[in-house]
Amino acid sequence: MSLSKLNSLYREVILDHADHPHHKHALTNATTTMTVKNPTCGDVINLDIDLNEDDVITNIGFTGEGCTISQSSASMMSDAVLGKTKDEALKMAKTFSDMVMGKQHDQADLDELDDAAILSSIVSFPARIKCATLSWWALQRALLSNQQEESDGEA
Amino acid sequence: MSLSKLNSLYREVILDHADHPHHKHALTNATTTMTVKNPTCGDVINLDIDLNEDDVITNIGFTGEGCTISQSSASMMSDAVLGKTKDEALKMAKTFSDMVMGKQHDQADLDELDDAAILSSIVSFPARIKCATLSWWALQRALLSNQQEESDGEA
Amino acid sequence: MKTDISDLRGDFPILDQLVNDEPLTYLDNAATAQKPNQVVAALTHFYQTDNANVHRGVHTLAERATAAYEDARHKVTHFINAAEPAEVIFTKGATDSLNLIASTYGEANIEAGDEIVISIMEHHSNLIPWQQLALRKHATLKYIELTPTGELDMADAETKITDKTKIVAVAHASNVMGTVNPIAALTKMAHQHGAIMVCDGAQAVPHMPVDVQALDVDFYAFSGHKMMAPTGIGVLYGKRDLLAAMPPYQFGGEMINFVHRYESTWNELPWKFEAGTQNIAGAVGLGAAIDYLENLGMSNVQAHEQQLVNSLLPQLTADRQIEVYGPHDPARHTGVIAFNIKGLHPHDVATALDMEGVAVRAGHHCAQPLMETLGLVATARASLYIYNTQDDVDRLIHALNETKEFFSHELIKAE
Amino acid sequence: MKTDISDLRGDFPILDQLVNDEPLTYLDNAATAQKPNQVVAALTHFYQTDNANVHRGVHTLAERATAAYEDARHKVTHFINAAEPAEVIFTKGATDSLNLIASTYGEANIEAGDEIVISIMEHHSNLIPWQQLALRKHATLKYIELTPTGELDMADAETKITDKTKIVAVAHASNVMGTVNPIAALTKMAHQHGAIMVCDGAQAVPHMPVDVQALDVDFYAFSGHKMMAPTGIGVLYGKRDLLAAMPPYQFGGEMINFVHRYESTWNELPWKFEAGTQNIAGAVGLGAAIDYLENLGMSNVQAHEQQLVNSLLPQLTADRQIEVYGPHDPARHTGVIAFNIKGLHPHDVATALDMEGVAVRAGHHCAQPLMETLGLVATARASLYIYNTQDDVDRLIHALNETKEFFSHELIKAE
Ligand SMILES: Cc1ncc(COP(=O)(O)O)c(C=O)c1O
Ligand SMILES: Cc1ncc(COP(=O)(O)O)c(C=O)c1O
């Protein structure tokens, strides 16, 4: 029966992350906090990040509501970037974004993404791409927010 | 050749009226004057009418510019209503309007129209109906204008 | 003689396709309806025999195109029982129609302190134009709330509509909860307080007989694409006196009488509100869609959908894992049904149903304030039309059961 | 490999008909263009395979419809060389596009005492929106006049465009006189004075290569139906920074991010300006029309029309009984030619030509101030497109001669 095709999107690992999301909690006194919403479906991600003086992500946590894809993606994203530097994390966000848009990407870069790479299957579900990218977008905006404010200040 | 079909619209009598329009002159001290325009083609009819105390049209004249149809229609209309009472003229305007819209009309009423009845052929040229009705519309508005002003005053 | 409504599928080749290897079950009709061959044929015929610009032309094609366009207006006039064609304005769609009213009548008549009353179940297209008008004019926007069963609270309407009210704007039928609102009663209320009544008929005209004179509404808006007409065509009905007093909406070709360098005068109704080249073929297609619906008979259309609702709705409300929003009484329900599988996000549900060939919508359905009021972020929504069958209902139920099974792990967690 | 432009008639079955027992000679292309089979097929295909509402849907049909709609936007982006698809907004047509600019950018930026500069050859759609904006805002409307040969007087433009000018709005090509205006030069002038440049490209985009970035215009408007696309679809191009700073035009579904009871936030570009269900199939049809034109090559399109103008225009200007308005030099002329038979009203001429199967327009061509300036009430107008042939030119000339003969009595009188 055709629901078996759902397995190509909702792989075991994705369902596991959705069932038991990692890092799903708020951080107290996080160095950076970012909330993003997907207006189409109402999904919300609040992302908390601790960056140390070397720009390494030393702690990460998220809260919010959303579909299986957005929740598991947030969980996998958190796993993947924890312990990475800001620049490494931003590069991973770019890789993830290229991957789900079906753009060319380096296999080595992809390996960096860990579990999150499994969401490459989302390419065949264009309406769900935003679900997968929501938490990565929150990450990007969180990491760039200081810079952003600076450049806003310059303008 | 197909221009011969034009004869069904541009009958000899119509072309004659257009070439030598009757009553094409302004009246001095007309009892009623009305100017109407067709915005689509820019045609203009200024109609001057003398009504005596018995509401009989004792004199009529028009000036203005327009196509063969509107000019000859104005000429034929002037011929037809001269000497008629206001009510008779209004009835003729109604008959003319029904005729060119292809509505049912009484043969006796039609005969009243004189030459003007020949414009029944305009039914097959819907884009030109307004050309034919312009002068009759001017007549109606001229004859009703006093009444109109009264009822406007009441409102 | 009416056509048999139980056998229309042959007119809709789009329905005869596999989606994800399953027969397509199209249940997203509240978003847009499919087009019968007759409508597509009308478009093709127009483009391949009569196509020309209207009104301004003397030549034969222009005359034929003008006749076809104005003939479509006559069909609309008859279909909604407007008093005359001058009261029927072609627009791009319901959204365009509603913005037209807010920008012309609203802009000219609303002042600081005035009140505009809408309902909390409005589609964004009948909500934001009024919200923004109120903000621009420092007027007050008020919402009529819902009863516990998801119907319009008429007692609340009584308190919200006052002598300060200038405009009441309410949907004829909800695009989320499947409720039909008592428009005639609201119109009476509005008129008693000297307000005008605007009705958003986007979800009504395709599905039930509508008589604008019987409703006595001042304005009525709807879209062609939801009633099997092409995209990009809609209607604004308005009472002549109101339309005549309103300033134009857009400026350009065809809506004018005389244009001088520094001033202009406007054409008569309805053309005053139709600036520039309109969607001529779209209007012709709308005429064909009306022919199609009238051939079926609108009461038959309504009865057919009711029959399917009578089967579908009780199955959904009886399911303990499913939550249905809006009335649970099938007799008080159109073919639009919003629901969720408890514990599952509607986007996951819609994706799963799509795997079974079943097309439903998931999201806020352009009714975020309603969602907020219901305490929801999103729902799934199945919506029916004349070409749907008992088979489609069965397939939806089956696919929902499969979906629950697939995601059973998460569902168990949620219980 | 480009298709041979000399043999396209097979793609246009509408042209293969008798009008008043004569083969149709369609020379009313400035009013609207005919649609090739490829465009009608794209519509039919969309309605019979992919039809659904866009963006908001998770199911397969909605995804396909969304892809088709956004693909059309990419085609437009490439066709006019916009910097990005976010700068391409779908509208109902050029009139809608121009009203959008006047009502959003204009409303927000024009103040009392500001100046708006347009040309005296503008179509009503690029005239009345500015005239009425100026009236609303107590701003000054100024007209750039014509040279004796019917071209834009650039010396006059230099004096009219000043530091007080906030908006310059001029047609890329005239819909009456067949002139092409030096938009890049005007844009430079406008920008030097801090004004924005709006270009009405309704008569240009269908007929010549257009590069909005090379022109450096701030806004550019055109209609689909004049370039063989369906009716009811058009485009507004705008520079991102300007569009981003502008308030929305219409309010409703799809143009929002978040809607609360008393306030809302807007979607990103281009959707901020696309409220409600758009003419989805119309956009798909526009994409197909662009494919068709690109397959021919826009320079070939232009060259083909030029060749016909080179034959037609000298025959008209050489005729002592005919008066041609606009430039007499074929090299400075598009395929739009306005003329009169001296002493004959153009409506009589158009009716006579129609009897010969020749479709031309007669009237003021939605350019009353231009007519007034030229001292005319109306003209006949023949306008060419890619499917016209030397045969069509010959038929027009023949029919004009027949017409002169039929009305010779009146003509003699006029001399
Ligand atoms: C130069 C010009 N501008 C604007 C328009 C208006 O286009 P539309 O009627 O498609 O909105 C036209 C078409 O008539 C035109 O020729
Ligand atoms: C109740 C209601 N009103 C208005 C609209 C807006 O219609 P459109 O998007 O065709 O302009 C819709 C359709 O989504 C609707 O369901």
Short mmCIF file of N, CA and C in Angstrom, two decimals, chain C residues 121-240:
data_model
loop_
_atom_site.label_atom_id
_atom_site.label_comp_id
_atom_site.label_asym_id
_atom_site.label_seq_id
_atom_site.Cartn_x
_atom_site.Cartn_y
_atom_site.Cartn_z
N MET C 121 -14.79 34.68 11.84
CA MET C 121 -14.51 33.56 10.94
C MET C 121 -14.15 34.04 9.53
N GLU C 122 -13.88 35.34 9.36
CA GLU C 122 -13.61 35.83 8.00
C GLU C 122 -12.28 35.33 7.44
N HIS C 123 -12.30 35.09 6.15
CA HIS C 123 -11.10 34.87 5.35
C HIS C 123 -10.31 36.19 5.33
N HIS C 124 -8.99 36.10 5.27
CA HIS C 124 -8.16 37.31 5.26
C HIS C 124 -8.64 38.34 4.24
N SER C 125 -9.20 37.85 3.14
CA SER C 125 -9.61 38.78 2.08
C SER C 125 -10.81 39.63 2.47
N ASN C 126 -11.59 39.16 3.44
CA ASN C 126 -12.71 39.97 3.95
C ASN C 126 -12.41 40.45 5.37
N LEU C 127 -11.14 40.51 5.69
CA LEU C 127 -10.74 40.92 7.03
C LEU C 127 -9.71 42.05 6.94
N ILE C 128 -8.59 41.77 6.27
CA ILE C 128 -7.52 42.78 6.25
C ILE C 128 -7.94 44.06 5.55
N PRO C 129 -8.71 44.01 4.45
CA PRO C 129 -9.13 45.29 3.85
C PRO C 129 -9.86 46.17 4.86
N TRP C 130 -10.69 45.58 5.71
CA TRP C 130 -11.44 46.35 6.71
C TRP C 130 -10.55 46.75 7.87
N GLN C 131 -9.66 45.84 8.26
CA GLN C 131 -8.73 46.15 9.34
C GLN C 131 -7.86 47.35 8.96
N GLN C 132 -7.36 47.32 7.73
CA GLN C 132 -6.46 48.40 7.30
C GLN C 132 -7.24 49.69 7.06
N LEU C 133 -8.47 49.57 6.57
CA LEU C 133 -9.31 50.75 6.41
C LEU C 133 -9.55 51.40 7.77
N ALA C 134 -9.87 50.57 8.77
CA ALA C 134 -10.11 51.09 10.12
C ALA C 134 -8.85 51.78 10.65
N LEU C 135 -7.68 51.17 10.42
CA LEU C 135 -6.43 51.78 10.88
C LEU C 135 -6.20 53.12 10.20
N ARG C 136 -6.42 53.16 8.86
CA ARG C 136 -6.20 54.41 8.12
C ARG C 136 -7.11 55.52 8.62
N LYS C 137 -8.37 55.13 8.93
CA LYS C 137 -9.39 56.14 9.22
C LYS C 137 -9.60 56.36 10.72
N HIS C 138 -8.84 55.69 11.55
CA HIS C 138 -9.08 55.73 12.99
C HIS C 138 -10.51 55.34 13.31
N ALA C 139 -11.01 54.38 12.60
CA ALA C 139 -12.32 53.80 12.89
C ALA C 139 -12.10 52.57 13.78
N THR C 140 -13.20 52.01 14.27
CA THR C 140 -13.09 50.86 15.16
C THR C 140 -13.53 49.60 14.43
N LEU C 141 -12.71 48.57 14.50
CA LEU C 141 -13.06 47.28 13.92
C LEU C 141 -13.58 46.38 15.03
N LYS C 142 -14.76 45.81 14.82
CA LYS C 142 -15.34 44.91 15.84
C LYS C 142 -15.60 43.54 15.23
N TYR C 143 -15.46 42.52 16.06
CA TYR C 143 -15.65 41.15 15.59
C TYR C 143 -16.89 40.52 16.20
N ILE C 144 -17.72 39.92 15.38
CA ILE C 144 -18.80 39.07 15.89
C ILE C 144 -18.18 37.71 16.21
N GLU C 145 -18.42 37.22 17.43
CA GLU C 145 -17.77 35.97 17.87
C GLU C 145 -18.62 34.75 17.51
N LEU C 146 -18.11 33.58 17.91
CA LEU C 146 -18.76 32.32 17.56
C LEU C 146 -19.54 31.73 18.74
N THR C 147 -20.53 30.93 18.43
CA THR C 147 -21.15 30.10 19.45
C THR C 147 -20.22 28.90 19.70
N PRO C 148 -20.47 28.16 20.77
CA PRO C 148 -19.61 26.99 21.04
C PRO C 148 -19.61 25.97 19.91
N THR C 149 -20.65 25.92 19.10
CA THR C 149 -20.66 24.95 17.99
C THR C 149 -20.05 25.52 16.72
N GLY C 150 -19.43 26.70 16.82
CA GLY C 150 -18.74 27.23 15.65
C GLY C 150 -19.64 27.96 14.67
N GLU C 151 -20.79 28.42 15.17
CA GLU C 151 -21.65 29.22 14.31
C GLU C 151 -21.59 30.67 14.74
N LEU C 152 -22.08 31.55 13.88
CA LEU C 152 -22.04 32.97 14.18
C LEU C 152 -22.96 33.25 15.37
N ASP C 153 -22.46 33.98 16.35
CA ASP C 153 -23.25 34.29 17.54
C ASP C 153 -24.13 35.51 17.25
N MET C 154 -25.39 35.26 16.93
CA MET C 154 -26.28 36.35 16.51
C MET C 154 -26.62 37.29 17.67
N ALA C 155 -26.58 36.75 18.90
CA ALA C 155 -26.78 37.62 20.05
C ALA C 155 -25.62 38.60 20.15
N ASP C 156 -24.42 38.10 19.91
CA ASP C 156 -23.26 38.98 19.90
C ASP C 156 -23.37 40.00 18.77
N ALA C 157 -23.87 39.56 17.61
CA ALA C 157 -24.05 40.48 16.49
C ALA C 157 -24.95 41.64 16.89
N GLU C 158 -26.01 41.33 17.63
CA GLU C 158 -26.94 42.36 18.09
C GLU C 158 -26.22 43.44 18.91
N THR C 159 -25.26 43.01 19.72
CA THR C 159 -24.56 44.00 20.55
C THR C 159 -23.47 44.73 19.76
N LYS C 160 -22.89 44.05 18.79
CA LYS C 160 -21.77 44.67 18.06
C LYS C 160 -22.25 45.67 17.01
N ILE C 161 -23.37 45.38 16.39
CA ILE C 161 -23.90 46.29 15.35
C ILE C 161 -24.71 47.38 16.03
N THR C 162 -24.23 48.61 15.92
CA THR C 162 -24.88 49.73 16.61
C THR C 162 -25.09 50.87 15.60
N ASP C 163 -25.61 51.97 16.10
CA ASP C 163 -25.82 53.12 15.23
C ASP C 163 -24.51 53.74 14.75
N LYS C 164 -23.41 53.35 15.40
CA LYS C 164 -22.10 53.83 14.94
C LYS C 164 -21.58 53.00 13.77
N THR C 165 -22.19 51.85 13.57
CA THR C 165 -21.71 50.94 12.53
C THR C 165 -22.01 51.50 11.15
N LYS C 166 -21.00 51.51 10.30
CA LYS C 166 -21.19 51.99 8.93
C LYS C 166 -21.16 50.83 7.93
N ILE C 167 -20.40 49.81 8.25
CA ILE C 167 -20.25 48.67 7.34
C ILE C 167 -20.28 47.38 8.15
N VAL C 168 -21.08 46.42 7.70
CA VAL C 168 -21.01 45.06 8.23
C VAL C 168 -20.54 44.17 7.08
N ALA C 169 -19.52 43.37 7.33
CA ALA C 169 -18.97 42.52 6.27
C ALA C 169 -18.78 41.11 6.81
N VAL C 170 -19.53 40.16 6.26
CA VAL C 170 -19.52 38.79 6.77
C VAL C 170 -19.58 37.80 5.60
N ALA C 171 -18.90 36.68 5.78
CA ALA C 171 -18.92 35.62 4.76
C ALA C 171 -20.27 34.93 4.73
N HIS C 172 -20.72 34.60 3.53
CA HIS C 172 -21.95 33.84 3.40
C HIS C 172 -21.73 32.42 3.93
N ALA C 173 -20.60 31.83 3.59
CA ALA C 173 -20.25 30.51 4.11
C ALA C 173 -18.78 30.51 4.49
N SER C 174 -18.46 29.88 5.60
CA SER C 174 -17.08 29.85 6.10
C SER C 174 -16.22 28.93 5.24
N ASN C 175 -14.97 29.34 5.00
CA ASN C 175 -14.06 28.48 4.25
C ASN C 175 -13.29 27.54 5.16
N VAL C 176 -13.64 27.53 6.44
CA VAL C 176 -12.96 26.64 7.39
C VAL C 176 -13.96 25.70 8.06
N MET C 177 -15.01 26.27 8.63
CA MET C 177 -15.88 25.48 9.49
C MET C 177 -17.12 24.95 8.81
N GLY C 178 -17.33 25.35 7.56
CA GLY C 178 -18.49 24.83 6.85
C GLY C 178 -19.82 25.36 7.33
N THR C 179 -19.78 26.49 8.04
CA THR C 179 -21.03 27.09 8.49
C THR C 179 -21.59 28.02 7.43
N VAL C 180 -22.93 28.11 7.39
CA VAL C 180 -23.58 29.10 6.53
C VAL C 180 -24.16 30.17 7.45
N ASN C 181 -23.84 31.41 7.16
CA ASN C 181 -24.27 32.49 8.05
C ASN C 181 -25.61 33.07 7.60
N PRO C 182 -26.42 33.52 8.57
CA PRO C 182 -27.75 34.07 8.26
C PRO C 182 -27.64 35.49 7.72
N ILE C 183 -27.28 35.58 6.45
CA ILE C 183 -26.96 36.88 5.85
C ILE C 183 -28.19 37.80 5.81
N ALA C 184 -29.35 37.24 5.48
CA ALA C 184 -30.54 38.09 5.39
C ALA C 184 -30.82 38.75 6.73
N ALA C 185 -30.69 37.99 7.82
CA ALA C 185 -30.93 38.54 9.16
C ALA C 185 -29.89 39.60 9.51
N LEU C 186 -28.63 39.33 9.18
CA LEU C 186 -27.57 40.31 9.45
C LEU C 186 -27.80 41.58 8.65
N THR C 187 -28.24 41.41 7.40
CA THR C 187 -28.47 42.57 6.54
C THR C 187 -29.57 43.45 7.15
N LYS C 188 -30.61 42.82 7.63
CA LYS C 188 -31.69 43.56 8.27
C LYS C 188 -31.16 44.36 9.46
N MET C 189 -30.37 43.68 10.27
CA MET C 189 -29.76 44.34 11.42
C MET C 189 -28.92 45.53 10.99
N ALA C 190 -28.08 45.30 9.99
CA ALA C 190 -27.21 46.37 9.50
C ALA C 190 -28.05 47.54 9.02
N HIS C 191 -29.06 47.25 8.22
CA HIS C 191 -29.88 48.33 7.65
C HIS C 191 -30.64 49.10 8.72
N GLN C 192 -31.10 48.35 9.76
CA GLN C 192 -31.81 49.03 10.85
C GLN C 192 -30.94 50.09 11.52
N HIS C 193 -29.63 49.83 11.49
CA HIS C 193 -28.70 50.80 12.10
C HIS C 193 -28.08 51.72 11.06
N GLY C 194 -28.60 51.67 9.83
CA GLY C 194 -28.08 52.57 8.80
C GLY C 194 -26.74 52.17 8.23
N ALA C 195 -26.32 50.93 8.48
CA ALA C 195 -25.06 50.45 7.92
C ALA C 195 -25.33 49.71 6.61
N ILE C 196 -24.30 49.58 5.79
CA ILE C 196 -24.44 48.75 4.59
C ILE C 196 -23.94 47.35 4.90
N MET C 197 -24.43 46.40 4.10
CA MET C 197 -24.05 45.00 4.30
C MET C 197 -23.22 44.51 3.12
N VAL C 198 -22.01 44.05 3.43
CA VAL C 198 -21.12 43.46 2.43
C VAL C 198 -21.06 41.97 2.70
N CYS C 199 -21.27 41.16 1.68
CA CYS C 199 -21.22 39.72 1.89
C CYS C 199 -20.15 39.10 1.01
N ASP C 200 -19.29 38.29 1.62
CA ASP C 200 -18.26 37.55 0.90
C ASP C 200 -18.83 36.18 0.54
N GLY C 201 -19.21 36.03 -0.71
CA GLY C 201 -19.87 34.81 -1.15
C GLY C 201 -18.95 33.80 -1.81
N ALA C 202 -17.63 33.91 -1.58
CA ALA C 202 -16.68 33.04 -2.29
C ALA C 202 -16.98 31.56 -2.08
N GLN C 203 -17.44 31.20 -0.86
CA GLN C 203 -17.70 29.79 -0.58
C GLN C 203 -19.19 29.45 -0.67
N ALA C 204 -20.00 30.40 -1.13
CA ALA C 204 -21.44 30.13 -1.23
C ALA C 204 -21.89 29.97 -2.67
N VAL C 205 -21.59 30.94 -3.50
CA VAL C 205 -22.08 30.94 -4.89
C VAL C 205 -21.80 29.63 -5.62
N PRO C 206 -20.64 28.99 -5.41
CA PRO C 206 -20.41 27.74 -6.14
C PRO C 206 -21.28 26.59 -5.66
N HIS C 207 -21.88 26.72 -4.47
CA HIS C 207 -22.44 25.53 -3.81
C HIS C 207 -23.93 25.58 -3.49
N MET C 208 -24.56 26.73 -3.64
CA MET C 208 -25.97 26.84 -3.25
C MET C 208 -26.63 27.95 -4.07
N PRO C 209 -27.96 27.92 -4.17
CA PRO C 209 -28.64 29.02 -4.86
C PRO C 209 -28.42 30.31 -4.08
N VAL C 210 -28.08 31.38 -4.79
CA VAL C 210 -27.87 32.67 -4.14
C VAL C 210 -28.72 33.71 -4.87
N ASP C 211 -29.47 34.49 -4.10
CA ASP C 211 -30.32 35.54 -4.65
C ASP C 211 -30.00 36.83 -3.92
N VAL C 212 -29.21 37.68 -4.57
CA VAL C 212 -28.73 38.88 -3.87
C VAL C 212 -29.87 39.82 -3.51
N GLN C 213 -30.93 39.81 -4.31
CA GLN C 213 -32.05 40.70 -3.97
C GLN C 213 -32.82 40.16 -2.77
N ALA C 214 -32.97 38.85 -2.68
CA ALA C 214 -33.65 38.27 -1.53
C ALA C 214 -32.83 38.51 -0.26
N LEU C 215 -31.51 38.41 -0.38
CA LEU C 215 -30.65 38.67 0.78
C LEU C 215 -30.65 40.15 1.14
N ASP C 216 -30.92 40.98 0.13
CA ASP C 216 -30.95 42.44 0.27
C ASP C 216 -29.58 43.03 0.63
N VAL C 217 -28.50 42.28 0.35
CA VAL C 217 -27.15 42.79 0.62
C VAL C 217 -26.85 43.97 -0.29
N ASP C 218 -25.94 44.83 0.16
CA ASP C 218 -25.56 45.98 -0.65
C ASP C 218 -24.43 45.64 -1.61
N PHE C 219 -23.51 44.78 -1.14
CA PHE C 219 -22.43 44.31 -2.01
C PHE C 219 -22.28 42.81 -1.79
N TYR C 220 -21.88 42.12 -2.86
CA TYR C 220 -21.69 40.69 -2.77
C TYR C 220 -20.50 40.34 -3.66
N ALA C 221 -19.53 39.61 -3.11
CA ALA C 221 -18.28 39.34 -3.83
C ALA C 221 -18.07 37.83 -3.99
N PHE C 222 -17.60 37.43 -5.15
CA PHE C 222 -17.19 36.02 -5.29
C PHE C 222 -16.19 35.84 -6.42
N SER C 223 -15.58 34.65 -6.45
CA SER C 223 -14.52 34.30 -7.41
C SER C 223 -15.01 33.28 -8.41
N GLY C 224 -14.58 33.39 -9.64
CA GLY C 224 -14.92 32.39 -10.64
C GLY C 224 -14.24 31.05 -10.42
N HIS C 225 -12.96 31.10 -10.03
CA HIS C 225 -12.17 29.85 -10.02
C HIS C 225 -12.70 28.81 -9.04
N LYS C 226 -13.45 29.24 -8.03
CA LYS C 226 -14.01 28.27 -7.08
C LYS C 226 -15.32 27.67 -7.58
N MET C 227 -15.82 28.17 -8.71
CA MET C 227 -17.05 27.63 -9.28
C MET C 227 -16.80 27.10 -10.69
N MET C 228 -15.59 26.60 -10.90
CA MET C 228 -15.22 25.90 -12.13
C MET C 228 -14.93 26.83 -13.30
N ALA C 229 -14.89 28.14 -13.05
CA ALA C 229 -14.50 29.08 -14.11
C ALA C 229 -12.97 29.22 -14.09
N PRO C 230 -12.43 29.89 -15.09
CA PRO C 230 -10.97 30.08 -15.13
C PRO C 230 -10.47 30.91 -13.94
N THR C 231 -9.19 30.89 -13.73
CA THR C 231 -8.58 31.76 -12.73
C THR C 231 -8.57 33.19 -13.26
N GLY C 232 -8.56 34.15 -12.34
CA GLY C 232 -8.41 35.55 -12.74
C GLY C 232 -9.70 36.25 -13.10
N ILE C 233 -10.84 35.67 -12.74
CA ILE C 233 -12.10 36.36 -12.97
C ILE C 233 -12.96 36.24 -11.71
N GLY C 234 -13.62 37.34 -11.37
CA GLY C 234 -14.49 37.34 -10.21
C GLY C 234 -15.56 38.38 -10.42
N VAL C 235 -16.41 38.53 -9.44
CA VAL C 235 -17.56 39.42 -9.57
C VAL C 235 -17.71 40.27 -8.32
N LEU C 236 -18.05 41.52 -8.54
CA LEU C 236 -18.58 42.34 -7.47
C LEU C 236 -19.99 42.75 -7.88
N TYR C 237 -20.97 42.31 -7.08
CA TYR C 237 -22.31 42.82 -7.24
C TYR C 237 -22.47 44.00 -6.29
N GLY C 238 -23.16 45.04 -6.75
CA GLY C 238 -23.47 46.16 -5.88
C GLY C 238 -24.78 46.79 -6.28
N LYS C 239 -25.48 47.35 -5.32
CA LYS C 239 -26.72 48.05 -5.65
C LYS C 239 -26.40 49.30 -6.47
N ARG C 240 -27.23 49.56 -7.46
CA ARG C 240 -26.94 50.63 -8.41
C ARG C 240 -26.64 51.97 -7.73
#
